[in-house]
Amino acid sequence: MDQQATFEFDQATAISLRSEADRFDIDLSPGWTVGPKPNGGYLLAVAGRAAGEALGGAGSDHRDAVAATVHFLAAPDAGPAEVHTDVLRTGRSASQVRATIVQGERRFVEATFTMGSLSQGPTPPWWTDRPMVDLAPLEECIPIPASRPGAAFEVPIMDRCDLRLDPACMGFAAGRPAGIGELKGWICLADHRPIDALALLFLADSLPPASFDLVQTGWVPTLSMTVHVRAFPMRGWLRIRQAVQVMDHDRFDEVCEIWDGTGRLVAQATQLAGIRLPPDAEPPAHP
Amino acid sequence: MDQQATFEFDQATAISLRSEADRFDIDLSPGWTVGPKPNGGYLLAVAGRAAGEALGGAGSDHRDAVAATVHFLAAPDAGPAEVHTDVLRTGRSASQVRATIVQGERRFVEATFTMGSLSQGPTPPWWTDRPMVDLAPLEECIPIPASRPGAAFEVPIMDRCDLRLDPACMGFAAGRPAGIGELKGWICLADHRPIDALALLFLADSLPPASFDLVQTGWVPTLSMTVHVRAFPMRGWLRIRQAVQVMDHDRFDEVCEIWDGTGRLVAQATQLAGIRLPPDAEPPAHP
């Protein structure tokens, strides 16, 4: 048990090695769910922790997930599960590991990681054209609770992270989406755990779907997600933006970007999700 | 042997089932290489063909790769190889398959696919905010040859696709990159094979690195790539744009987007690649 185990995130992603060298036990936490089902970013972080342990854990040269890809086969339940790992290659500057979350005999989550090492401390990129998202000041932004009156289900992960959405994108909560396909705000973990690569894997999938800013629908299951972790963030609040790029009647993609207080882009994610649009839904006009 | 086998792409990705149900033979073609090594998009297409065959091939409801993720462990040689597949799940609206390219006893490429079905014929998306890339007319764009005077190696894939780059981004070829981190142009397969999901997996990795528009470096190996195939394109020339988002001293990401003649975005890709910047390299100023 390391020093971070007092933080909620580390308790919820704690894995233990079984007698077989490539299998880990995990108790998927009911506190990191959307409705009754574990959040996809949380599951990716669990898989990422196992991938790191399979390479030797904190002592490894390649302890940080720099590229993570995941396909969600089905949604596991909270409770006991296993993570099966397969070290695909150990290299000089990077190593690759596959991690599969299994419950009973069934595979639920298939993730693959390119593991490397991130330099400590925020450093500006050599070059970027991705401007930091423009946000209202923290004190004007709106905390998103785990339970909302009229909501179909609770979102317990909103008690695990502290998400404050910009008022400009809050229309969706009142049934009046802004129609620009974007949600943005400030975020940190609720118990102020420092943010590392594993926590970024979770945060990159912690926002409500940006599709909510275009159209009201039911549940939008993620099919596949990819996260690039680019740097360790400076401590403190992060800026986060999630935006739809292309929406069809059955699938849409959204990208998520996270910046730290220095303006450094620390994580980028893209996901493809399923959706079922109401038959009479009209796309919003571009502002 | 199906009717498409007269096209180069279908010959180069032709696989044959071994006696074991989940193993395929492939002869990796020396014609689809960058220098001596098979191109990453070509390898992803080979893996994608095996994933489709593992689900039943052309008769399957889920014959199209809608989300493909790949980690490149090492670069295989042209020549005989195997593709090992594992059907992770067969579902109602999507199925998932893992495909690994193996040469000798060693794993080189680890790909995972969410397979589904794309509607036939180009249909406009319900909503998008991704404008089609602006390009000079085809007749003003510059064909990119497989062999260039002074180039360190040949790029045989440039004989397989017909790529015409916009003159605005051709400075890199003369040692004067424009400094906006973007390459863009028109593209099709040289023998005019119709473009399906498999061909889009290749095209999404067929451009020179967009990093060349920022800084001259050696080889930039792709670590991980993700492609979303959104629709079948209309026949004819496609527009393609590849752009760097964030470049660090050791890694950078680039996104690739492909539109058909109707302006429909048909494929989106993102990749993380390794790079070694010259010690004295100064980032270009933003225009």
Coordinates of C-alpha atoms in Angstrom, one line a residue:
Chain A
M1 CA 0.0 0.0 0.0
D2 CA 1.7 3.2 -1.1
Q3 CA 1.3 6.7 0.3
Q4 CA -1.3 7.6 -2.3
A5 CA -3.7 5.0 -1.0
T6 CA -5.5 7.5 1.2
F7 CA -6.9 9.1 -1.9
E8 CA -10.2 7.9 -3.3
F9 CA -8.9 7.3 -6.8
D10 CA -6.1 5.1 -5.6
Q11 CA -8.4 3.1 -3.4
A12 CA -10.8 2.6 -6.3
T13 CA -8.1 1.5 -8.7
A14 CA -6.0 -0.6 -6.3
I15 CA -5.2 -3.9 -7.8
S16 CA -3.5 -7.0 -6.3
L17 CA -1.4 -9.5 -8.1
R18 CA -2.8 -13.0 -8.2
S19 CA -0.5 -16.1 -8.1
E20 CA -0.4 -15.9 -11.9
A21 CA 2.1 -13.2 -12.9
D22 CA -0.2 -11.6 -15.5
R23 CA -3.5 -11.5 -13.5
F24 CA -4.7 -8.9 -11.1
D25 CA -7.7 -8.7 -8.8
I26 CA -9.8 -5.5 -8.7
D27 CA -12.9 -4.6 -6.8
L28 CA -14.7 -2.2 -9.2
S29 CA -16.0 0.6 -7.1
P30 CA -19.7 1.6 -7.0
G31 CA -18.5 5.1 -6.3
W32 CA -17.0 5.6 -9.8
T33 CA -20.1 4.9 -11.8
V34 CA -22.6 6.6 -14.1
G35 CA -25.9 5.2 -13.1
P36 CA -25.2 1.6 -12.0
K37 CA -22.2 1.0 -14.3
P38 CA -18.5 1.8 -13.9
N39 CA -17.4 4.9 -15.9
G40 CA -15.4 4.2 -19.0
G41 CA -12.5 6.5 -17.9
Y42 CA -12.4 4.8 -14.5
L43 CA -12.2 1.4 -16.2
L44 CA -9.4 2.7 -18.5
A45 CA -7.5 3.9 -15.4
V46 CA -7.9 0.5 -13.8
A47 CA -6.5 -1.2 -16.9
G48 CA -3.7 1.4 -17.1
R49 CA -2.7 0.7 -13.5
A50 CA -2.4 -3.0 -14.3
A51 CA -0.4 -2.2 -17.4
G52 CA 2.0 -0.2 -15.3
E53 CA 2.3 -3.0 -12.7
A54 CA 2.9 -5.6 -15.4
L55 CA 6.0 -3.6 -16.4
G56 CA 7.3 -3.4 -12.8
G57 CA 5.3 -0.5 -11.4
A58 CA 6.8 2.6 -9.9
G59 CA 10.3 1.3 -10.5
S60 CA 9.8 1.0 -14.2
D61 CA 11.2 3.3 -16.8
H62 CA 7.9 3.1 -18.6
R63 CA 5.4 3.7 -15.8
D64 CA 3.3 6.3 -17.6
A65 CA 0.6 5.6 -20.2
V66 CA 1.4 8.0 -23.1
A67 CA -1.1 6.5 -25.5
A68 CA -4.1 4.4 -24.4
T69 CA -6.7 2.9 -26.6
V70 CA -9.8 1.0 -25.4
H71 CA -12.8 -0.7 -26.9
F72 CA -15.7 -1.2 -24.6
L73 CA -17.3 -4.7 -25.3
A74 CA -19.9 -4.4 -22.6
A75 CA -20.4 -2.6 -19.3
P76 CA -19.3 -4.6 -16.3
D77 CA -20.9 -4.3 -12.9
A78 CA -19.3 -2.8 -9.8
G79 CA -17.7 -5.6 -7.7
P80 CA -14.9 -8.1 -8.1
A81 CA -13.2 -8.4 -11.5
E82 CA -9.9 -9.4 -12.9
V83 CA -7.4 -7.6 -15.2
H84 CA -5.4 -9.8 -17.5
T85 CA -2.3 -8.3 -18.8
D86 CA 0.0 -9.2 -21.7
V87 CA 3.3 -7.4 -22.1
L88 CA 3.5 -7.1 -25.9
R89 CA 7.0 -5.6 -26.0
T90 CA 9.5 -4.0 -23.7
G91 CA 11.6 -1.5 -25.5
R92 CA 14.2 1.2 -24.9
S93 CA 12.0 4.3 -25.2
A94 CA 8.6 2.7 -24.9
S95 CA 6.9 -0.5 -24.0
Q96 CA 3.4 -1.8 -25.0
V97 CA 1.0 -3.7 -22.8
R98 CA -2.5 -5.1 -23.4
A99 CA -4.9 -5.2 -20.4
T100 CA -8.3 -6.9 -20.5
I101 CA -11.0 -6.5 -17.7
V102 CA -12.8 -9.7 -17.2
Q103 CA -15.8 -10.5 -15.0
G104 CA -16.8 -14.1 -14.6
E105 CA -15.6 -15.7 -17.8
R106 CA -16.5 -12.7 -19.9
R107 CA -14.3 -10.0 -21.4
F108 CA -15.7 -6.4 -20.9
V109 CA -12.9 -4.0 -21.6
E110 CA -10.0 -4.4 -24.0
A111 CA -7.3 -1.8 -23.6
T112 CA -3.8 -1.4 -25.1
F113 CA -1.2 1.0 -23.9
T114 CA 2.0 2.5 -25.1
M115 CA 3.9 3.1 -21.9
G116 CA 6.8 5.6 -21.6
S117 CA 8.0 8.2 -19.2
L118 CA 6.7 11.8 -18.9
S119 CA 9.1 14.5 -17.8
Q120 CA 8.4 15.8 -14.3
G121 CA 7.0 19.2 -14.0
P122 CA 5.0 21.1 -16.6
T123 CA 7.1 22.1 -19.6
P124 CA 5.7 24.1 -22.5
P125 CA 5.4 22.2 -25.7
W126 CA 8.0 23.0 -28.4
W127 CA 5.1 24.0 -30.7
T128 CA 1.3 23.9 -30.6
D129 CA -1.6 25.6 -32.3
R130 CA -4.2 24.4 -29.8
P131 CA -5.2 27.4 -27.8
M132 CA -6.3 26.9 -24.2
V133 CA -10.1 26.9 -23.9
D134 CA -11.6 30.2 -22.8
L135 CA -13.6 29.9 -19.6
A136 CA -15.6 32.0 -17.2
P137 CA -13.8 32.5 -13.9
L138 CA -14.1 29.5 -11.5
E139 CA -16.4 31.3 -9.1
E140 CA -18.9 31.9 -11.9
C141 CA -19.0 28.3 -13.0
I142 CA -21.6 25.7 -12.0
P143 CA -20.8 22.6 -9.9
I144 CA -22.3 19.5 -11.4
P145 CA -23.8 17.3 -8.7
A146 CA -24.1 13.5 -8.7
S147 CA -27.9 13.8 -8.3
R148 CA -30.1 16.2 -10.2
P149 CA -33.8 16.6 -9.8
G150 CA -35.6 14.9 -12.7
A151 CA -32.4 13.1 -13.8
A152 CA -33.0 9.5 -14.9
F153 CA -30.1 8.2 -12.8
E154 CA -27.3 9.3 -10.4
V155 CA -23.8 10.1 -11.6
P156 CA -21.6 9.1 -8.6
I157 CA -18.4 10.1 -10.4
M158 CA -19.5 13.7 -10.0
D159 CA -18.8 13.2 -6.2
R160 CA -15.3 11.9 -7.1
C161 CA -14.3 14.8 -9.3
D162 CA -15.2 18.5 -8.8
L163 CA -16.5 19.7 -12.2
R164 CA -17.6 23.3 -12.6
L165 CA -19.1 23.9 -16.0
D166 CA -19.0 27.2 -17.7
P167 CA -22.5 28.9 -17.6
A168 CA -22.3 29.3 -21.4
C169 CA -22.8 25.6 -21.8
M170 CA -25.3 24.9 -19.1
G171 CA -28.4 25.2 -21.3
F172 CA -28.6 21.5 -21.8
A173 CA -29.4 21.0 -18.1
A174 CA -32.6 23.1 -18.6
G175 CA -33.5 21.5 -21.9
R176 CA -32.1 24.4 -24.0
P177 CA -28.8 23.2 -25.5
A178 CA -26.7 26.0 -26.9
G179 CA -26.3 24.0 -30.1
I180 CA -22.5 24.3 -30.5
G181 CA -21.7 20.7 -29.4
E182 CA -19.3 21.8 -26.6
L183 CA -19.1 21.4 -22.8
K184 CA -16.3 23.1 -21.0
G185 CA -15.3 24.0 -17.5
W186 CA -12.8 23.5 -14.6
I187 CA -12.1 20.2 -13.0
C188 CA -10.0 18.5 -10.3
L189 CA -10.4 15.4 -8.2
A190 CA -12.7 16.1 -5.2
D191 CA -10.1 15.1 -2.6
H192 CA -7.4 17.1 -4.5
R193 CA -5.3 14.1 -5.3
P194 CA -2.4 15.1 -7.6
I195 CA -3.1 14.4 -11.2
D196 CA -0.8 11.9 -12.9
A197 CA -1.2 10.0 -16.2
L198 CA -3.6 7.5 -14.6
A199 CA -5.9 10.2 -13.3
L200 CA -5.8 11.9 -16.7
L201 CA -7.1 8.7 -18.3
F202 CA -10.2 9.0 -16.0
L203 CA -10.7 12.8 -16.4
A204 CA -10.6 12.5 -20.2
D205 CA -13.9 10.6 -20.0
S206 CA -15.5 12.3 -17.0
L207 CA -17.7 15.0 -18.6
P208 CA -21.3 14.5 -19.7
P209 CA -21.4 13.8 -23.4
A210 CA -21.0 16.9 -25.5
S211 CA -23.8 15.6 -27.6
F212 CA -26.1 16.9 -24.8
D213 CA -25.3 20.4 -26.1
L214 CA -26.9 19.4 -29.5
V215 CA -29.8 17.1 -28.7
Q216 CA -31.4 15.4 -25.8
T217 CA -31.1 11.7 -26.0
G218 CA -30.8 8.7 -23.7
W219 CA -27.6 6.9 -22.8
V220 CA -24.7 7.3 -25.3
P221 CA -22.4 4.3 -25.0
T222 CA -18.7 4.8 -25.8
L223 CA -17.5 2.2 -28.4
S224 CA -13.9 3.2 -28.5
M225 CA -11.7 5.8 -26.9
T226 CA -8.1 6.9 -27.3
V227 CA -6.1 9.1 -24.9
H228 CA -2.8 10.8 -25.4
V229 CA -1.1 11.9 -22.1
R230 CA 1.3 14.7 -23.0
A231 CA 2.6 16.0 -19.7
F232 CA 2.2 16.0 -16.0
P233 CA 0.0 19.0 -15.1
M234 CA 0.9 21.6 -12.5
R235 CA -1.1 21.1 -9.3
G236 CA -4.4 22.9 -9.1
W237 CA -7.5 23.2 -11.2
L238 CA -7.5 22.0 -14.8
R239 CA -9.4 23.4 -17.8
I240 CA -11.3 20.8 -19.8
R241 CA -13.3 21.0 -23.1
Q242 CA -15.2 18.2 -24.8
A243 CA -16.7 18.8 -28.2
V244 CA -18.6 16.9 -30.9
Q245 CA -17.0 17.0 -34.4
V246 CA -19.3 14.9 -36.5
M247 CA -22.7 13.5 -35.5
D248 CA -24.6 10.9 -37.6
H249 CA -27.9 9.3 -36.7
D250 CA -26.2 6.2 -35.1
R251 CA -22.7 7.4 -34.1
F252 CA -20.8 10.5 -33.2
D253 CA -17.3 11.4 -32.2
E254 CA -16.1 13.8 -29.6
V255 CA -12.7 15.1 -28.6
C256 CA -11.6 16.1 -25.1
E257 CA -8.7 18.3 -24.2
I258 CA -7.3 19.2 -20.8
W259 CA -4.9 22.1 -19.9
D260 CA -3.2 22.9 -16.7
G261 CA -2.8 26.3 -15.0
T262 CA 0.2 27.1 -17.1
G263 CA -1.8 26.7 -20.3
R264 CA 0.0 23.4 -21.1
L265 CA -2.2 20.9 -23.0
V266 CA -1.7 17.8 -20.8
A267 CA -4.2 15.3 -22.3
Q268 CA -6.1 14.7 -25.6
A269 CA -8.8 12.2 -26.1
T270 CA -11.1 11.2 -28.9
Q271 CA -14.0 8.8 -28.7
L272 CA -16.6 7.2 -31.0
A273 CA -19.9 6.7 -29.3
G274 CA -23.3 5.2 -30.3
I275 CA -26.4 7.4 -30.2
R276 CA -30.0 7.0 -31.2
L277 CA -31.4 10.4 -32.3
P278 CA -35.1 11.1 -31.9
P279 CA -36.7 10.5 -35.3
D280 CA -37.9 14.1 -35.5
A281 CA -34.7 15.7 -34.2
E282 CA -33.6 18.8 -36.2
P283 CA -29.9 19.7 -36.1
P284 CA -29.3 23.0 -34.4
A285 CA -28.3 25.9 -36.8
H286 CA -24.7 26.9 -36.5
P287 CA -24.5 30.1 -34.4
Chain B
M1 CA -10.6 -14.6 -54.9
D2 CA -13.3 -11.9 -55.2
Q3 CA -13.8 -9.5 -58.0
Q4 CA -11.7 -6.8 -56.4
A5 CA -8.5 -8.9 -56.6
T6 CA -7.4 -7.2 -59.7
F7 CA -6.7 -4.0 -57.8
E8 CA -3.3 -3.5 -56.2
F9 CA -4.7 -2.8 -52.8
D10 CA -6.7 -6.1 -52.7
Q11 CA -3.7 -8.1 -54.0
A12 CA -1.4 -6.6 -51.3
T13 CA -3.9 -7.2 -48.5
A14 CA -5.1 -10.6 -49.6
I15 CA -5.0 -13.1 -46.7
S16 CA -5.7 -16.8 -46.6
L17 CA -7.1 -18.7 -43.7
R18 CA -4.7 -21.3 -42.2
S19 CA -6.0 -24.6 -40.8
E20 CA -6.4 -22.9 -37.5
A21 CA -9.6 -20.8 -37.6
D22 CA -8.1 -17.7 -36.2
R23 CA -4.8 -17.5 -38.2
F24 CA -4.3 -16.0 -41.6
D25 CA -1.3 -15.9 -43.9
I26 CA -0.3 -12.7 -45.5
D27 CA 2.6 -11.8 -47.9
L28 CA 3.4 -8.2 -46.8
S29 CA 4.1 -6.4 -50.1
P30 CA 7.3 -4.6 -50.8
G31 CA 5.2 -2.2 -52.9
W32 CA 3.4 -0.7 -49.9
T33 CA 6.4 0.5 -47.9
V34 CA 8.2 3.7 -46.8
G35 CA 11.8 3.0 -47.3
P36 CA 12.2 -0.8 -46.7
K37 CA 9.4 -1.1 -44.1
P38 CA 5.7 -1.7 -44.7
N39 CA 3.6 1.5 -44.2
G40 CA 1.6 1.6 -40.9
G41 CA -1.7 2.3 -42.6
Y42 CA -1.1 -0.6 -45.0
L43 CA -0.5 -2.9 -42.0
L44 CA -3.6 -1.6 -40.3
A45 CA -5.6 -2.4 -43.4
V46 CA -4.1 -5.9 -43.5
A47 CA -5.2 -6.4 -39.8
G48 CA -8.6 -4.9 -40.6
R49 CA -9.1 -7.4 -43.5
A50 CA -8.3 -10.3 -41.1
A51 CA -10.7 -8.8 -38.5
G52 CA -13.5 -8.7 -41.1
E53 CA -12.8 -12.3 -42.2
A54 CA -12.8 -13.5 -38.6
L55 CA -16.4 -12.3 -38.4
G56 CA -17.4 -14.0 -41.6
G57 CA -16.2 -11.6 -44.3
A58 CA -18.5 -10.0 -46.9
G59 CA -21.5 -11.9 -45.5
S60 CA -21.2 -10.4 -42.0
D61 CA -23.4 -7.7 -40.7
H62 CA -20.3 -6.1 -39.2
R63 CA -17.9 -6.1 -42.1
D64 CA -16.7 -2.5 -41.8
A65 CA -14.1 -1.2 -39.4
V66 CA -15.8 1.8 -37.8
A67 CA -13.1 2.3 -35.1
A68 CA -9.6 1.0 -35.4
T69 CA -6.8 1.4 -32.9
V70 CA -3.3 0.2 -33.4
H71 CA 0.0 0.2 -31.5
F72 CA 3.1 -0.4 -33.5
L73 CA 5.5 -2.6 -31.5
A74 CA 8.2 -2.8 -34.2
A75 CA 8.4 -2.6 -38.0
P76 CA 8.0 -5.9 -39.8
D77 CA 9.8 -6.7 -43.1
A78 CA 8.0 -7.2 -46.3
G79 CA 7.4 -10.9 -46.9
P80 CA 5.5 -13.7 -45.3
A81 CA 3.7 -13.0 -42.0
E82 CA 0.7 -14.2 -40.0
V83 CA -2.3 -12.3 -38.7
H84 CA -3.8 -13.8 -35.5
T85 CA -7.3 -12.8 -34.7
D86 CA -9.4 -13.0 -31.6
V87 CA -13.1 -12.2 -31.8
L88 CA -13.6 -10.4 -28.5
R89 CA -17.4 -10.1 -28.8
T90 CA -20.1 -10.4 -31.4
G91 CA -23.0 -8.1 -30.7
R92 CA -26.2 -6.8 -32.3
S93 CA -25.0 -3.4 -33.6
A94 CA -21.2 -3.9 -33.4
S95 CA -18.6 -6.6 -32.8
Q96 CA -15.0 -6.3 -31.6
V97 CA -12.0 -8.1 -33.0
R98 CA -8.3 -8.0 -32.1
A99 CA -5.8 -8.7 -34.8
T100 CA -2.0 -9.2 -34.3
I101 CA 0.6 -9.2 -37.1
V102 CA 3.3 -11.7 -36.3
Q103 CA 6.5 -12.5 -38.2
G104 CA 8.5 -15.4 -37.0
E105 CA 7.6 -15.7 -33.3
R106 CA 7.5 -12.0 -32.8
R107 CA 4.5 -9.7 -32.5
F108 CA 4.9 -6.5 -34.6
V109 CA 1.4 -4.8 -34.8
E110 CA -1.4 -5.0 -32.3
A111 CA -4.7 -3.7 -33.6
T112 CA -8.2 -3.7 -32.2
F113 CA -11.4 -3.0 -34.2
T114 CA -14.9 -2.1 -33.5
M115 CA -16.7 -3.5 -36.5
G116 CA -20.2 -2.4 -37.7
S117 CA -21.9 -1.5 -40.9
L118 CA -21.7 1.8 -42.8
S119 CA -24.7 2.9 -44.8
Q120 CA -24.1 2.7 -48.5
G121 CA -23.7 5.9 -50.4
P122 CA -22.5 9.2 -49.0
T123 CA -25.0 10.8 -46.7
P124 CA -24.5 14.1 -45.1
P125 CA -23.9 14.0 -41.3
W126 CA -26.7 15.1 -39.1
W127 CA -24.4 17.8 -37.7
T128 CA -20.8 18.8 -38.0
D129 CA -18.6 21.8 -37.3
R130 CA -15.6 20.4 -39.3
P131 CA -15.4 22.4 -42.5
M132 CA -13.9 20.7 -45.5
V133 CA -10.3 21.6 -46.1
D134 CA -9.7 24.5 -48.5
L135 CA -7.5 23.3 -51.5
A136 CA -6.1 24.7 -54.7
P137 CA -7.7 23.1 -57.7
L138 CA -6.4 19.6 -58.5
E139 CA -4.6 20.7 -61.7
E140 CA -2.5 23.2 -59.6
C141 CA -1.5 20.6 -57.0
I142 CA 1.8 18.8 -57.0
P143 CA 2.1 15.0 -57.5
I144 CA 4.3 13.4 -54.9
P145 CA 6.6 10.8 -56.4
A146 CA 8.0 7.6 -54.8
S147 CA 11.5 8.8 -55.6
R148 CA 12.8 12.3 -55.1
P149 CA 16.3 13.6 -55.9
G150 CA 18.2 13.8 -52.7
A151 CA 15.7 11.9 -50.6
A152 CA 17.2 9.4 -48.1
F153 CA 14.9 6.6 -49.2
E154 CA 12.1 5.8 -51.7
V155 CA 8.5 5.9 -50.7
P156 CA 6.8 3.1 -52.8
I157 CA 3.3 3.8 -51.4
M158 CA 3.4 7.0 -53.4
D159 CA 3.2 4.8 -56.5
R160 CA 0.1 3.0 -55.0
C161 CA -1.8 6.2 -54.2
D162 CA -2.0 9.3 -56.3
L163 CA -1.3 12.2 -53.9
R164 CA -1.3 15.8 -55.1
L165 CA -0.3 18.3 -52.4
D166 CA -1.4 21.8 -52.3
P167 CA 1.4 24.2 -53.4
A168 CA 0.9 26.1 -50.2
C169 CA 2.3 23.3 -48.2
M170 CA 5.1 22.2 -50.6
G171 CA 7.8 24.3 -48.9
F172 CA 9.0 21.4 -46.8
A173 CA 10.3 19.6 -50.0
A174 CA 12.6 22.5 -50.7
G175 CA 13.8 22.9 -47.0
R176 CA 11.5 25.9 -46.4
P177 CA 8.6 24.5 -44.3
A178 CA 5.6 26.9 -44.1
G179 CA 5.6 26.5 -40.3
I180 CA 1.9 25.9 -39.8
G181 CA 2.2 22.1 -39.3
E182 CA -0.2 21.1 -42.0
L183 CA 0.0 19.1 -45.2
K184 CA -3.1 18.9 -47.4
G185 CA -4.1 17.8 -50.9
W186 CA -6.1 15.5 -53.2
I187 CA -5.8 11.7 -53.0
C188 CA -7.0 8.5 -54.6
L189 CA -5.6 5.0 -55.2
A190 CA -3.5 5.1 -58.3
D191 CA -5.5 2.3 -60.0
H192 CA -8.8 4.0 -59.0
R193 CA -9.9 1.2 -56.8
P194 CA -13.2 2.3 -55.1
I195 CA -12.5 3.5 -51.5
D196 CA -14.1 1.4 -48.7
A197 CA -13.4 1.3 -45.0
L198 CA -10.3 -0.8 -45.5
A199 CA -8.8 1.6 -48.0
L200 CA -9.6 4.5 -45.7
L201 CA -7.5 2.8 -43.0
F202 CA -4.6 3.0 -45.4
L203 CA -5.2 6.5 -46.7
A204 CA -5.4 7.9 -43.1
D205 CA -1.7 7.1 -42.7
S206 CA -0.5 7.7 -46.3
L207 CA 0.7 11.4 -46.1
P208 CA 4.2 12.4 -45.2
P209 CA 4.4 13.5 -41.5
A210 CA 2.9 16.9 -41.0
S211 CA 5.8 17.6 -38.7
F212 CA 7.8 18.1 -41.9
D213 CA 6.0 21.5 -42.3
L214 CA 7.5 22.5 -38.9
V215 CA 11.0 21.1 -38.8
Q216 CA 13.3 18.8 -40.8
T217 CA 14.0 15.6 -39.0
G218 CA 14.7 12.0 -39.6
W219 CA 12.2 9.2 -39.5
V220 CA 9.2 9.8 -37.2
P221 CA 7.9 6.4 -36.1
T222 CA 4.2 6.1 -35.3
L223 CA 3.6 4.7 -31.8
S224 CA -0.2 4.5 -31.8
M225 CA -2.9 5.4 -34.3
T226 CA -6.7 5.5 -34.1
V227 CA -9.0 5.8 -37.2
H228 CA -12.8 6.4 -37.2
V229 CA -14.4 5.5 -40.5
R230 CA -17.6 7.6 -40.7
A231 CA -19.0 6.9 -44.2
F232 CA -18.3 5.4 -47.6
P233 CA -17.1 8.2 -49.8
M234 CA -18.5 9.0 -53.2
R235 CA -16.3 7.8 -56.0
G236 CA -13.6 10.1 -57.1
W237 CA -10.8 12.3 -55.7
L238 CA -10.8 12.7 -51.9
R239 CA -9.5 15.8 -50.0
I240 CA -7.1 15.0 -47.2
R241 CA -5.5 17.1 -44.4
Q242 CA -2.9 16.1 -41.8
A243 CA -2.0 18.5 -39.1
V244 CA 0.2 18.6 -36.0
Q245 CA -1.5 19.7 -32.8
V246 CA 1.1 19.6 -30.1
M247 CA 4.8 18.9 -30.6
D248 CA 7.3 18.2 -27.8
H249 CA 11.0 17.3 -28.1
D250 CA 10.3 13.6 -28.1
R251 CA 6.7 13.1 -29.3
F252 CA 4.0 14.8 -31.3
D253 CA 0.5 14.1 -32.3
E254 CA -1.2 14.7 -35.7
V255 CA -4.7 14.4 -36.9
C256 CA -5.8 13.4 -40.4
E257 CA -9.2 14.1 -41.9
I258 CA -10.6 12.9 -45.3
W259 CA -13.6 14.3 -47.1
D260 CA -15.2 13.1 -50.3
G261 CA -16.5 15.1 -53.3
T262 CA -19.8 15.9 -51.6
G263 CA -17.9 17.5 -48.6
R264 CA -18.7 14.6 -46.4
L265 CA -16.1 13.9 -43.7
V266 CA -15.5 10.1 -44.2
A267 CA -12.5 9.3 -42.0
Q268 CA -10.8 10.9 -39.0
A269 CA -7.5 9.7 -37.6
T270 CA -5.2 10.7 -34.7
Q271 CA -1.7 9.4 -34.1
L272 CA 1.1 9.8 -31.6
A273 CA 4.6 9.6 -33.1
G274 CA 8.1 9.7 -31.8
I275 CA 10.5 12.5 -33.0
R276 CA 14.0 13.6 -32.2
L277 CA 14.3 17.4 -32.7
P278 CA 17.6 18.8 -33.7
P279 CA 19.1 20.3 -30.4
D280 CA 19.2 23.8 -31.9
A281 CA 15.8 23.7 -33.6
E282 CA 13.7 26.8 -33.1
P283 CA 9.9 26.5 -33.3
P284 CA 8.5 28.5 -36.2
A285 CA 6.5 31.6 -35.3
H286 CA 2.8 31.4 -35.7
P287 CA 1.8 33.1 -39.0

